Tab-separated table of C-alpha atoms and ligand atoms in Angstrom:
chain	number	residue	atom	x	y	z
A	1	MET	CA	11.933	221.813	9.799
A	2	PRO	CA	15.627	220.652	10.321
A	3	HIS	CA	15.812	219.530	14.153
A	4	LYS	CA	19.130	219.986	15.759
A	5	LEU	CA	19.614	216.553	17.923
A	6	PHE	CA	22.655	217.655	19.484
A	7	GLU	CA	23.780	221.520	18.979
A	8	GLN	CA	27.118	220.982	19.902
A	9	ALA	CA	29.787	218.413	21.348
A	10	CYS	CA	29.785	218.499	24.843
A	11	GLU	CA	32.804	219.312	26.796
A	12	GLN	CA	32.321	216.080	28.910
A	13	SER	CA	32.332	213.788	26.237
A	14	LYS	CA	35.934	214.366	25.503
A	15	GLY	CA	37.130	212.263	28.213
A	16	LEU	CA	35.940	209.142	30.217
A	17	ALA	CA	32.177	209.503	30.809
A	18	THR	CA	29.924	208.142	33.588
A	19	PHE	CA	27.032	205.958	33.069
A	20	ASP	CA	24.951	209.209	34.439
A	21	ASP	CA	26.798	211.836	31.934
A	22	VAL	CA	25.578	209.670	29.286
A	23	GLN	CA	22.294	209.024	30.308
A	24	ASN	CA	22.163	212.903	30.627
A	25	LEU	CA	23.396	213.790	27.917
A	26	LEU	CA	21.014	211.710	25.724
A	27	ARG	CA	18.205	213.218	27.993
A	28	ASP	CA	19.136	216.638	27.592
A	29	HIS	CA	20.205	216.863	23.908
A	30	ILE	CA	17.973	214.499	22.025
A	31	GLY	CA	14.720	215.593	20.466
A	32	VAL	CA	11.464	214.378	19.359
A	33	VAL	CA	11.752	213.519	15.495
A	34	ALA	CA	9.122	210.850	14.897
A	35	GLY	CA	6.443	212.062	13.045
A	36	VAL	CA	2.586	211.595	14.055
A	37	GLU	CA	0.263	209.479	12.212
A	38	THR	CA	-3.366	208.203	12.631
A	39	VAL	CA	-3.078	204.509	13.654
A	40	ASP	CA	-5.988	202.260	13.975
A	41	LEU	CA	-6.185	200.749	17.693
A	42	LYS	CA	-5.540	197.197	16.541
A	43	ASN	CA	-2.159	198.296	15.092
A	44	ALA	CA	-0.953	200.557	17.774
A	45	CYS	CA	0.507	198.104	20.408
A	46	GLY	CA	3.800	199.394	21.321
A	47	ALA	CA	3.330	202.778	19.808
A	48	ILE	CA	3.805	206.097	21.449
A	49	LEU	CA	0.642	208.224	22.040
A	50	ALA	CA	1.440	211.599	20.402
A	51	GLU	CA	-1.547	212.972	22.093
A	52	ASP	CA	-3.851	212.918	25.241
A	53	VAL	CA	-6.756	210.734	24.853
A	54	ILE	CA	-9.700	212.325	26.301
A	55	ALA	CA	-12.762	210.184	27.240
A	56	PRO	CA	-15.762	211.463	24.936
A	57	ARG	CA	-18.155	209.700	27.111
A	58	ASN	CA	-18.865	208.158	30.890
A	59	VAL	CA	-17.553	204.819	30.719
A	60	PRO	CA	-19.752	202.847	31.630
A	61	ALA	CA	-22.327	205.209	29.777
A	62	PHE	CA	-24.996	204.015	31.839
A	63	SER	CA	-25.589	202.139	35.169
A	64	ASN	CA	-26.048	198.625	34.797
A	65	SER	CA	-25.940	195.323	36.535
A	66	ALA	CA	-22.633	193.429	37.513
A	67	ILE	CA	-24.291	190.194	37.889
A	68	ASP	CA	-27.303	187.990	36.433
A	69	GLY	CA	-29.972	188.272	39.283
A	70	TYR	CA	-32.974	190.744	40.285
A	71	ALA	CA	-32.879	194.672	40.267
A	72	PHE	CA	-34.944	196.727	42.753
A	73	ALA	CA	-35.138	199.565	44.955
A	74	SER	CA	-33.454	199.280	48.237
A	75	ALA	CA	-35.884	201.322	49.903
A	76	SER	CA	-38.695	199.172	48.924
A	77	LEU	CA	-37.581	196.411	51.387
A	78	GLU	CA	-38.416	198.541	53.976
A	79	ALA	CA	-42.136	197.881	53.784
A	80	SER	CA	-41.532	194.141	52.493
A	81	ARG	CA	-38.743	191.722	51.239
A	82	LYS	CA	-41.182	190.088	48.850
A	83	LEU	CA	-41.095	191.876	45.839
A	84	GLU	CA	-43.039	191.266	42.596
A	85	ILE	CA	-41.237	190.464	39.432
A	86	THR	CA	-42.716	192.592	36.529
A	87	GLN	CA	-40.027	192.924	33.748
A	88	GLU	CA	-37.078	191.274	32.579
A	89	ILE	CA	-34.187	193.004	31.094
A	90	PHE	CA	-31.197	191.550	28.862
A	91	ALA	CA	-28.050	193.113	28.258
A	92	GLY	CA	-28.295	195.424	25.079
A	93	ALA	CA	-31.918	196.160	25.670
A	94	VAL	CA	-33.158	199.375	27.144
A	95	PRO	CA	-35.791	199.019	29.757
A	96	THR	CA	-38.911	201.078	29.101
A	97	GLU	CA	-40.838	200.644	32.478
A	98	THR	CA	-39.873	202.580	35.609
A	99	LEU	CA	-39.964	200.260	38.600
A	100	GLU	CA	-42.236	200.907	41.527
A	101	LYS	CA	-41.785	200.481	44.859
A	102	GLY	CA	-42.475	196.624	45.686
A	103	GLN	CA	-41.313	195.639	42.208
A	104	ALA	CA	-38.062	194.033	41.083
A	105	ALA	CA	-36.841	193.327	37.412
A	106	ARG	CA	-35.029	189.826	36.270
A	107	ILE	CA	-31.914	191.490	35.006
A	108	TYR	CA	-28.682	190.060	33.355
A	109	THR	CA	-24.848	191.212	33.660
A	110	GLY	CA	-24.460	194.403	31.708
A	111	ALA	CA	-28.132	195.181	31.229
A	112	VAL	CA	-29.311	198.613	31.522
A	113	MET	CA	-30.519	199.330	35.250
A	114	PRO	CA	-34.071	199.998	35.007
A	115	GLN	CA	-35.426	203.858	36.453
A	116	GLY	CA	-36.048	203.701	40.225
A	117	ALA	CA	-33.877	200.409	40.702
A	118	ASP	CA	-30.563	201.193	42.896
A	119	THR	CA	-29.731	197.473	44.133
A	120	CYS	CA	-29.058	193.918	42.125
A	121	LEU	CA	-29.193	190.724	44.194
A	122	MET	CA	-27.299	187.748	42.505
A	123	GLN	CA	-29.721	184.929	41.227
A	124	GLU	CA	-27.867	182.481	43.688
A	125	ASN	CA	-29.317	184.350	46.492
A	126	ALA	CA	-32.433	184.777	45.557
A	127	VAL	CA	-35.771	182.930	46.326
A	128	VAL	CA	-38.182	182.945	43.900
A	129	ASP	CA	-41.592	181.680	44.237
A	130	GLY	CA	-43.491	182.048	40.911
A	131	ARG	CA	-43.470	186.051	40.265
A	132	VAL	CA	-42.661	186.664	43.767
A	133	LEU	CA	-39.287	187.490	44.643
A	134	ASN	CA	-37.754	186.893	48.458
A	135	VAL	CA	-34.811	189.168	49.146
A	136	PRO	CA	-32.817	187.967	51.949
A	137	GLN	CA	-31.257	190.109	54.873
A	138	GLY	CA	-28.121	191.678	54.305
A	139	ILE	CA	-27.917	193.072	50.983
A	140	LYS	CA	-26.557	196.367	50.930
A	141	GLN	CA	-27.816	199.469	48.795
A	142	GLY	CA	-26.185	199.768	45.772
A	143	ALA	CA	-24.773	196.065	45.460
A	144	ASN	CA	-23.908	194.462	42.287
A	145	THR	CA	-24.424	197.585	40.429
A	146	ARG	CA	-22.107	199.580	37.946
A	147	HIS	CA	-22.573	203.033	37.971
A	148	ALA	CA	-22.611	205.507	34.724
A	149	GLY	CA	-18.920	207.123	34.595
A	150	GLU	CA	-17.460	204.951	37.585
A	151	ASP	CA	-14.777	204.064	35.545
A	152	LEU	CA	-14.232	207.143	33.610
A	153	ASN	CA	-15.941	210.191	33.318
A	154	VAL	CA	-16.427	212.328	30.305
A	155	GLY	CA	-13.350	214.599	29.617
A	156	ASP	CA	-10.953	212.490	31.915
A	157	VAL	CA	-7.442	212.102	30.513
A	158	VAL	CA	-7.921	208.210	29.684
A	159	ILE	CA	-3.803	207.770	28.526
A	160	SER	CA	-1.904	210.729	28.238
A	161	LYS	CA	0.652	211.651	25.722
A	162	GLY	CA	4.011	210.013	25.696
A	163	THR	CA	2.692	206.784	27.057
A	164	ARG	CA	4.051	203.498	25.178
A	165	LEU	CA	0.447	201.548	24.501
A	166	GLY	CA	0.008	197.994	25.741
A	167	ALA	CA	-3.041	196.064	26.031
A	168	ALA	CA	-4.093	197.896	29.325
A	169	GLU	CA	-4.006	201.235	27.368
A	170	LEU	CA	-5.528	199.912	24.300
A	171	GLY	CA	-8.476	198.605	26.160
A	172	ALA	CA	-8.688	201.317	28.163
A	173	ILE	CA	-9.121	203.578	25.026
A	174	ALA	CA	-11.375	201.059	23.102
A	175	THR	CA	-13.864	201.349	26.178
A	176	THR	CA	-14.415	204.926	25.457
A	177	GLY	CA	-15.358	204.244	21.804
A	178	ILE	CA	-12.437	205.775	20.233
A	179	GLY	CA	-11.068	203.720	17.431
A	180	THR	CA	-8.195	205.316	15.994
A	181	ILE	CA	-5.602	207.626	17.712
A	182	GLN	CA	-2.412	209.946	16.981
A	183	CYS	CA	0.894	207.836	17.655
A	184	ARG	CA	4.466	208.528	16.813
A	185	LYS	CA	5.733	207.250	13.526
A	186	ARG	CA	8.167	203.991	13.568
A	187	LEU	CA	11.547	205.529	13.784
A	188	LYS	CA	13.940	204.304	10.599
A	189	VAL	CA	16.587	202.823	12.214
A	190	ALA	CA	20.000	201.232	9.869
A	191	ILE	CA	22.171	198.372	11.429
A	192	ILE	CA	25.410	197.733	10.091
A	193	SER	CA	27.603	194.714	11.363
A	194	THR	CA	31.096	195.733	10.861
A	195	GLY	CA	34.461	193.476	10.718
A	196	ASP	CA	36.366	191.816	7.979
A	197	GLU	CA	35.821	188.574	9.816
A	198	VAL	CA	31.847	188.743	10.309
A	199	ILE	CA	29.610	186.660	8.220
A	200	ARG	CA	26.086	186.003	8.532
A	201	PRO	CA	24.526	182.584	9.750
A	202	GLY	CA	23.830	180.341	6.910
A	203	GLU	CA	27.021	180.974	4.932
A	204	ASP	CA	29.908	178.686	5.503
A	205	LEU	CA	32.871	179.502	7.884
A	206	GLU	CA	36.239	180.192	6.490
A	207	PRO	CA	39.240	180.121	9.223
A	208	GLY	CA	39.245	182.827	11.083
A	209	GLN	CA	35.479	184.076	10.491
A	210	ILE	CA	32.841	184.390	13.065
A	211	TYR	CA	29.195	184.666	12.795
A	212	ASP	CA	27.120	187.664	13.203
A	213	SER	CA	25.294	187.450	16.265
A	214	ASN	CA	25.020	191.026	16.991
A	215	PHE	CA	22.403	191.531	13.904
A	216	HIS	CA	20.199	188.943	15.542
A	217	LEU	CA	20.376	190.033	18.943
A	218	LEU	CA	19.825	193.429	18.118
A	219	ASN	CA	17.103	192.553	15.490
A	220	GLY	CA	15.217	190.641	18.302
A	221	LEU	CA	15.536	193.344	20.765
A	222	ALA	CA	14.260	195.614	18.174
A	223	GLN	CA	10.739	194.169	18.191
A	224	SER	CA	9.744	195.921	21.706
A	225	SER	CA	10.783	199.399	20.156
A	226	TYR	CA	8.389	200.263	17.828
A	227	ILE	CA	11.349	200.999	15.100
A	228	ILE	CA	12.027	199.718	11.425
A	229	LEU	CA	15.314	198.380	11.713
A	230	ASP	CA	16.830	198.409	8.187
A	231	ASP	CA	19.308	195.861	7.819
A	232	ILE	CA	22.314	197.325	5.783
A	233	GLY	CA	24.267	193.819	6.389
A	234	VAL	CA	28.044	193.384	7.170
A	235	LEU	CA	30.539	195.980	6.028
A	236	VAL	CA	33.945	194.841	6.131
A	237	ASP	CA	36.758	197.057	7.816
A	238	ASP	CA	37.334	199.443	4.504
A	239	GLU	CA	37.534	203.187	5.493
A	240	GLN	CA	35.992	204.448	2.061
A	241	LEU	CA	33.248	201.857	2.268
A	242	ILE	CA	32.383	202.979	5.788
A	243	PHE	CA	32.460	206.489	5.315
A	244	SER	CA	30.438	206.250	2.221
A	245	THR	CA	27.632	204.108	3.422
A	246	ILE	CA	27.566	206.115	6.725
A	247	GLU	CA	27.270	209.392	4.946
A	248	ARG	CA	24.339	207.987	2.852
A	249	LEU	CA	22.281	206.583	5.389
A	250	SER	CA	22.598	209.919	7.510
A	251	GLN	CA	20.517	211.268	5.029
A	252	SER	CA	17.689	208.684	5.085
A	253	HIS	CA	17.438	207.544	8.523
A	254	ASP	CA	16.904	208.932	11.780
A	255	VAL	CA	19.415	206.701	13.642
A	256	ILE	CA	22.471	204.543	12.405
A	257	LEU	CA	23.387	201.935	14.505
A	258	SER	CA	26.659	199.950	14.228
A	259	THR	CA	28.307	197.057	16.093
A	260	GLY	CA	32.077	196.649	16.292
A	261	GLY	CA	35.048	198.744	14.839
A	262	ALA	CA	34.492	201.426	17.281
A	263	SER	CA	37.527	201.171	19.271
A	264	VAL	CA	41.258	202.073	18.578
A	265	GLY	CA	42.602	199.247	16.247
A	266	ASP	CA	44.325	200.301	13.054
A	267	LYS	CA	40.746	199.094	11.231
A	268	ASP	CA	38.332	200.498	13.335
A	269	PHE	CA	36.845	203.216	11.199
A	270	ILE	CA	33.665	204.154	13.087
A	271	ILE	CA	34.739	206.736	15.546
A	272	ALA	CA	36.757	208.507	12.352
A	273	ALA	CA	33.761	208.627	10.365
A	274	MET	CA	31.633	210.275	12.868
A	275	GLU	CA	34.211	212.658	13.399
A	276	ALA	CA	34.853	213.526	9.732
A	277	LEU	CA	30.866	213.529	8.945
A	278	GLY	CA	29.122	214.768	11.818
A	279	ILE	CA	29.874	215.376	15.678
A	280	LEU	CA	31.046	212.889	17.976
A	281	HIS	CA	29.806	213.133	21.653
A	282	SER	CA	30.668	210.514	23.810
A	283	TRP	CA	32.754	207.479	24.021
A	284	LYS	CA	34.994	205.378	26.384
A	285	ILE	CA	32.027	205.358	29.056
A	286	ALA	CA	33.085	203.909	32.639
A	287	ILE	CA	30.976	200.784	32.203
A	288	LYS	CA	31.709	197.168	31.710
A	289	PRO	CA	30.624	195.413	29.546
A	290	GLY	CA	29.601	198.337	27.334
A	291	ARG	CA	33.131	199.832	26.013
A	292	PRO	CA	33.929	201.157	23.571
A	293	LEU	CA	30.707	203.217	22.763
A	294	ALA	CA	30.319	205.930	20.336
A	295	ILE	CA	27.325	208.576	20.218
A	296	GLY	CA	27.256	211.252	17.585
A	297	GLN	CA	25.252	212.916	15.027
A	298	ILE	CA	25.566	212.986	11.438
A	299	GLY	CA	23.197	215.577	9.785
A	300	GLU	CA	20.128	215.075	11.142
A	301	ALA	CA	20.615	211.670	12.226
A	302	ILE	CA	21.746	210.099	15.104
A	303	PHE	CA	24.662	207.476	15.264
A	304	LEU	CA	25.036	205.030	17.949
A	305	GLY	CA	28.274	202.985	17.415
A	306	LEU	CA	28.000	199.922	19.918
A	307	PRO	CA	30.651	197.429	20.560
A	308	GLY	CA	31.279	194.591	18.794
A	309	ASN	CA	31.160	191.821	21.671
A	310	PRO	CA	27.757	190.464	21.647
A	311	VAL	CA	27.128	190.878	25.419
A	312	ALA	CA	28.272	194.462	25.388
A	313	ALA	CA	26.320	195.101	22.465
A	314	PHE	CA	23.125	193.935	24.170
A	315	ASN	CA	24.019	196.009	27.357
A	316	THR	CA	24.584	199.028	25.625
A	317	TRP	CA	21.261	198.996	23.573
A	318	LEU	CA	19.223	198.223	26.956
A	319	LEU	CA	20.899	201.258	28.853
A	320	PHE	CA	21.488	203.604	26.089
A	321	ALA	CA	19.622	202.872	22.924
A	322	ILE	CA	16.370	201.969	24.310
A	323	PRO	CA	16.125	205.626	26.478
A	324	MET	CA	17.564	207.146	23.002
A	325	PHE	CA	14.763	205.556	20.993
A	326	ALA	CA	12.375	206.925	23.534
A	327	TYR	CA	13.302	210.236	23.587
A	328	LEU	CA	13.503	210.591	19.650
A	329	GLN	CA	9.887	209.134	19.683
A	330	GLY	CA	8.602	211.415	22.543
A	331	ALA	CA	7.801	208.761	25.072
A	332	ASN	CA	7.735	209.355	28.455
A	333	TRP	CA	10.910	207.352	29.516
A	334	VAL	CA	11.469	205.949	32.937
A	335	PRO	CA	14.776	204.623	34.154
A	336	PRO	CA	14.156	200.664	34.813
A	337	GLN	CA	13.302	199.850	38.603
A	338	ARG	CA	16.274	198.422	40.426
A	339	TYR	CA	15.440	195.791	42.981
A	340	PRO	CA	17.876	195.364	46.002
A	341	ILE	CA	18.265	191.562	46.639
A	342	PRO	CA	20.941	189.914	48.191
A	343	ALA	CA	23.872	188.729	46.515
A	344	GLY	CA	24.033	184.688	46.158
A	345	PHE	CA	27.560	185.011	45.038
A	346	SER	CA	30.927	186.861	46.172
A	347	MET	CA	32.993	188.888	44.099
A	348	PRO	CA	36.210	190.074	46.269
A	349	ASN	CA	37.424	192.207	43.697
A	350	LYS	CA	35.494	194.635	41.674
A	351	LYS	CA	37.480	197.690	39.988
A	352	THR	CA	35.951	200.990	41.390
A	353	GLY	CA	35.318	203.930	39.157
A	354	ARG	CA	33.125	202.129	36.736
A	355	ARG	CA	29.541	200.543	36.882
A	356	GLU	CA	29.374	196.880	36.352
A	357	PHE	CA	26.430	194.963	34.736
A	358	LEU	CA	26.556	191.195	35.563
A	359	ARG	CA	24.421	188.877	33.661
A	360	GLY	CA	22.023	187.174	36.303
A	361	TRP	CA	19.035	185.712	37.462
A	362	ILE	CA	17.008	185.151	40.992
A	363	GLU	CA	17.166	181.871	42.518
A	364	ASN	CA	14.879	181.021	45.907
A	365	SER	CA	17.336	180.009	48.662
A	366	ASP	CA	16.629	178.978	52.389
A	367	ASN	CA	16.787	182.643	53.346
A	368	GLY	CA	14.167	183.765	50.714
A	369	PRO	CA	15.300	185.152	47.120
A	370	VAL	CA	18.855	185.883	45.914
A	371	ALA	CA	20.557	186.961	42.937
A	372	CYS	CA	22.758	184.838	41.073
A	373	LYS	CA	25.429	185.692	38.394
A	374	PHE	CA	26.610	183.820	35.665
A	375	GLU	CA	30.421	182.301	36.503
A	376	ARG	CA	31.907	183.536	33.661
A	377	ASP	CA	32.349	187.351	32.654
A	378	GLY	CA	33.859	187.648	29.442
A	379	SER	CA	31.701	189.877	27.348
A	380	GLY	CA	31.917	187.635	24.187
A	381	LEU	CA	30.125	184.949	26.041
A	382	ILE	CA	26.577	184.635	24.610
A	383	SER	CA	25.664	181.779	26.760
A	384	GLY	CA	25.795	184.203	29.707
A	385	LEU	CA	22.576	186.123	28.388
A	386	THR	CA	20.640	183.235	27.637
A	387	ARG	CA	20.981	182.040	30.942
A	388	SER	CA	19.937	185.426	32.800
A	389	SER	CA	16.759	187.234	33.521
A	390	GLY	CA	18.396	190.376	34.027
A	391	LEU	CA	21.333	192.640	35.130
A	392	ILE	CA	22.790	192.878	38.107
A	393	GLU	CA	24.438	196.607	38.595
A	394	LEU	CA	27.126	197.235	40.772
A	395	ALA	CA	27.680	200.738	41.462
A	396	GLU	CA	31.101	202.849	40.755
A	397	ASN	CA	32.036	203.045	44.212
A	398	VAL	CA	31.455	199.297	44.802
A	399	SER	CA	34.890	197.346	45.628
A	400	GLU	CA	33.811	194.094	46.694
A	401	VAL	CA	30.434	191.896	46.913
A	402	LYS	CA	29.780	189.735	49.646
A	403	GLN	CA	27.353	186.897	49.746
A	404	GLY	CA	24.231	188.419	51.406
A	405	THR	CA	25.203	191.931	50.231
A	406	LEU	CA	22.140	194.034	48.360
A	407	VAL	CA	22.748	194.243	45.167
A	408	ASN	CA	20.541	195.906	42.428
A	409	PHE	CA	18.934	193.436	40.303
A	410	ILE	CA	17.267	194.609	37.319
A	411	PRO	CA	14.728	192.099	35.335
A	412	PHE	CA	15.022	192.384	31.712
A	413	SER	CA	11.255	192.926	31.547
A	414	GLU	CA	12.245	196.334	33.251
A	415	PHE	CA	13.495	197.582	30.086
A	416	GLY	CA	10.373	197.120	28.095
A	417	ILE	CA	11.895	194.062	25.954
A	418	ALA	CA	9.586	191.019	25.556
A	419	SER	CA	12.532	188.557	25.939
B	501	LIG	P1	35.663	195.234	17.424
B	501	LIG	O1	35.071	196.259	18.321
B	501	LIG	O2	35.327	195.285	16.093
B	501	LIG	O3	36.900	195.024	17.757
B	501	LIG	O4	34.953	194.088	17.689
B	501	LIG	C1	34.945	193.136	19.109
B	501	LIG	C2	34.924	191.892	19.054
B	501	LIG	O5	33.546	191.571	18.973
B	501	LIG	C3	35.527	190.993	18.461
B	501	LIG	O6	36.011	189.679	18.795
B	501	LIG	C4	34.736	191.068	17.029
B	501	LIG	O7	35.104	189.730	16.177
B	501	LIG	C5	33.559	190.832	17.693
B	501	LIG	N1	32.328	191.050	16.985
B	501	LIG	C6	32.270	192.286	16.043
B	501	LIG	N2	30.936	192.441	15.454
B	501	LIG	C7	30.561	190.917	15.752
B	501	LIG	C8	29.293	190.619	15.400
B	501	LIG	N3	28.751	191.355	14.488
B	501	LIG	N4	28.852	189.475	15.953
B	501	LIG	C9	29.511	188.570	16.897
B	501	LIG	N5	30.657	189.096	17.380
B	501	LIG	C10	31.318	190.290	16.861
B	502	LIG	MG1	35.754	194.901	14.097
């Protein structure tokens, strides 16, 4: 069934939108388009779970020993602390004899507890004389045993729908014995670089040309988003070419991403293409770096026109493309955690009315950790990105930053990106 991602253009999208406006626009207007497929657990890292995983059995399935040592009934010890070792139980074996009072079993980590036993003694603490075990004072009933169902009970939700699967989630599902799960399919995302001056690395540079860093920047980020990034290459600033390419891609892809050409220059055709072919929702966002940004819909495809400057393209991917992908994939998206940290820099004049994202990192000073910023602010300076480990967010109402003022630091890892 056709899915309308945006029903209509939003009024707020006409003028200058705030950061929150655009976040809300994405949250409220983007639906789930990714289909569902059955995935083997070993291929599911990074995928979004399409349905709750319910535990089909208890984990652990049986009570077992947490140590190499000796199992017995704690109540036995009231009569005597000397017990007779009557059986040996290895991991994987099923004990057949019930343990009577006064008896102990030699047992190994992970082995099933014999009937009648409720406590294990570590072999390091055991004094054994032939077939007699001497149990020292102080061992508590139930010590060193793992109870059936203590981790998960049959019927428990192991991992809920919409969760992005990482190592911990995959391990948890595996313990229940489930080997295949229902996940959202990878989104098909076309990526276009635009610009008469832009060529791909590896080619010879003519005067006036620059190398396409955006593609590699975003291709690297895409590795953490469980999408198929389809490289369309570099399009020259030609209206016809841009219109026809975008129209074609809108029929075959869930998302079209472009960098550059989204401003008001005479050779910027991205906005015009969106208006002519679909709906333009939002552009001119009050953030820095990150202008110009265009969000729209062409047919069933979402169009995200990112800025040409590499740092701005990187920023807008983190801030807008990542939640957008999450909504399209049915993922539970939560805003990245902001950590208030004293500024290790000062910024006497910050323009109010827009949100700024400085590239930065944490350093340890004599007074504890401080947030440092890359000294130069230009949104074309890619060295600021390689130096940084996160973004420093300055809210719209901030007009200056003094050394020691608390600023919000957002580690890159909070966006779920690998690097
Ligand atoms: P534009 O929005 O097209 O005017 O581009 C803004 C700036 O970003 C210009 O300096 C472009 O040369 C630069 N730029 C555009 N695309 C890329 C790209 N793929 N890689 C690096 N820089 C780019
Ligand atoms: Mg351009």
